[in-house]
Amino acid sequence: MFAFNTSRIYICHQLGESKANTFCCNSQLTSPYNLYTKEQITKEKETKMWLFKRKGASGFSSSSTAEEVTQGIDGSGLTAIVTGASSGIGSETSRVLALRGVHVIMAVRNMTAGKDVREAIVKEIPAAKVDTMELDLSSLASVKKFASDYKSSGRQLNLLINNAGIMATPFMLSKDNIELQFATNHLGHFLLTNLLLEKMKETARKTKIGGRIVNVSSEAHRFAYSEGIRFDKINDPKSYSSWGAYGQSKLANILHANELTRRVKEDGVDITANSLHPGTITTNLFRHMGVFNGLVGSLGKLLLKNVQQGASTTCYLALNPQVKGVSGEYFSDNNLATTTAMGKDMDLAKRLWDFSMDLLE
């Protein structure tokens, strides 16, 4: 979905796989590899993101690919979980992380599709370490089983890429009777992160390598309901808006990363959490949208990102040393970006955290 104004274009993002309408670091800035000083963060946030813009402070832009932003980086010894990894930017994120030597665990709902992607990656990169595990983020039972199986495997965990999701579906409830977009895009990832956080802390302490959590959000967080998160109407079908609910879930991704940053900082552990907008990708994003799908197909190559570009900001946040120690920030086109006021509201972030914990009880 597009919303134009005279100075800016706001676009909704792709995602990995799902059942319906699929599209598809907290420490101080002291590392010598850090690109961003506190002053630069402030300045960069004030810079508007244009569709065709020059390179930002990172040296990268909207046209940079995932391979370009990770060029020369050795990820061997790292282990990553990528949700929604069987299609779209999830599969490209998995491929590029594997290309850089990361052991990638593809968390997928459709195991057949996941295995096909894995085989394609290994065929291209014979030395790639890639495994698939089943995960349905709309089911809390599935999330719990995945986390339990992962912890039992004895693997370490350095990177958690919360990528999967669904977009603008009709009103539906999850298996746990929670509005489907909120359940899949936010609550499933919220639970997954909580269940694996101790494993990430353990890995960070043992390896002395900082962990990174990356939430794939969207500029669509700007289209959330006027109150941001409808705590009292999360399951209300009468006032439901497919795009408002999608925006709500994407706002939740940002707030989750921000509150997680605050909590991890209090623990003194070297783990960062950031959120991002990947851009609009020329995948099967609009396939359910009739005539608009044809328009996107015609203009996509000119105006939209390809999958390689769409996965770049995710891979940048996962591996690039420029963002070492940067946490609680929002990125777009491989550079710092600005959220709405609600996206910066720490009281709202804490309330969402408490609300999410209550839903899990």
Coordinates of N, CA and C in Angstrom, one line a residue, residues 44 56 71 73 82-83 96 150 158 185 208-209 213 216 236 238 273 308 312 342 352 361:
E44 N 21.0 12.2 11.9 CA 20.5 11.2 10.9 C 19.0 11.1 11.0
G56 N 23.5 7.4 2.7 CA 23.4 8.0 4.0 C 24.7 7.9 4.7
Q71 N 29.6 -7.1 2.7 CA 30.8 -7.5 2.0 C 32.0 -7.5 2.9
I73 N 32.6 -9.2 5.6 CA 32.3 -9.6 7.0 C 32.3 -11.1 7.1
V82 N 16.2 -17.2 11.6 CA 15.5 -16.3 10.7 C 14.1 -16.8 10.6
T83 N 13.1 -16.1 11.0 CA 11.7 -16.6 10.9 C 11.2 -16.1 9.5
V96 N 22.2 -14.8 2.4 CA 23.4 -14.0 2.6 C 24.1 -14.2 3.9
Y150 N 14.9 -26.0 20.2 CA 16.1 -25.3 19.9 C 17.0 -25.3 21.1
N158 N 23.4 -16.3 18.4 CA 23.9 -14.9 18.4 C 22.9 -13.9 17.8
N185 N 2.3 -11.3 13.8 CA 3.4 -10.3 13.6 C 4.1 -9.9 14.9
K208 N 31.8 -13.8 24.2 CA 32.2 -12.4 24.3 C 31.9 -11.7 23.0
I209 N 30.8 -12.2 22.3 CA 30.4 -11.6 21.1 C 28.9 -11.1 21.3
I213 N 19.2 -8.7 18.1 CA 17.8 -9.0 17.8 C 17.3 -8.0 16.8
V216 N 11.7 -7.0 12.0 CA 11.3 -6.4 10.7 C 10.0 -5.8 10.9
D236 N -11.8 -6.9 18.6 CA -13.1 -6.4 18.2 C -13.3 -6.4 16.7
K238 N -15.9 -5.5 15.0 CA -16.7 -4.4 14.5 C -15.9 -3.2 14.1
A273 N 18.8 -4.6 20.3 CA 17.5 -4.9 19.6 C 17.2 -3.7 18.8
Q308 N 16.9 -8.6 -3.2 CA 18.3 -8.4 -2.7 C 18.5 -7.1 -2.0
S312 N 18.5 -6.0 2.6 CA 19.8 -5.4 2.9 C 19.8 -4.8 4.3
M342 N 4.5 7.8 18.5 CA 4.1 6.6 19.3 C 5.2 5.6 19.2
L352 N 2.6 -2.1 26.3 CA 2.5 -3.2 25.4 C 3.2 -4.5 25.9
E361 N -0.4 -15.5 29.5 CA -0.8 -16.3 30.7 C -1.9 -17.3 30.4

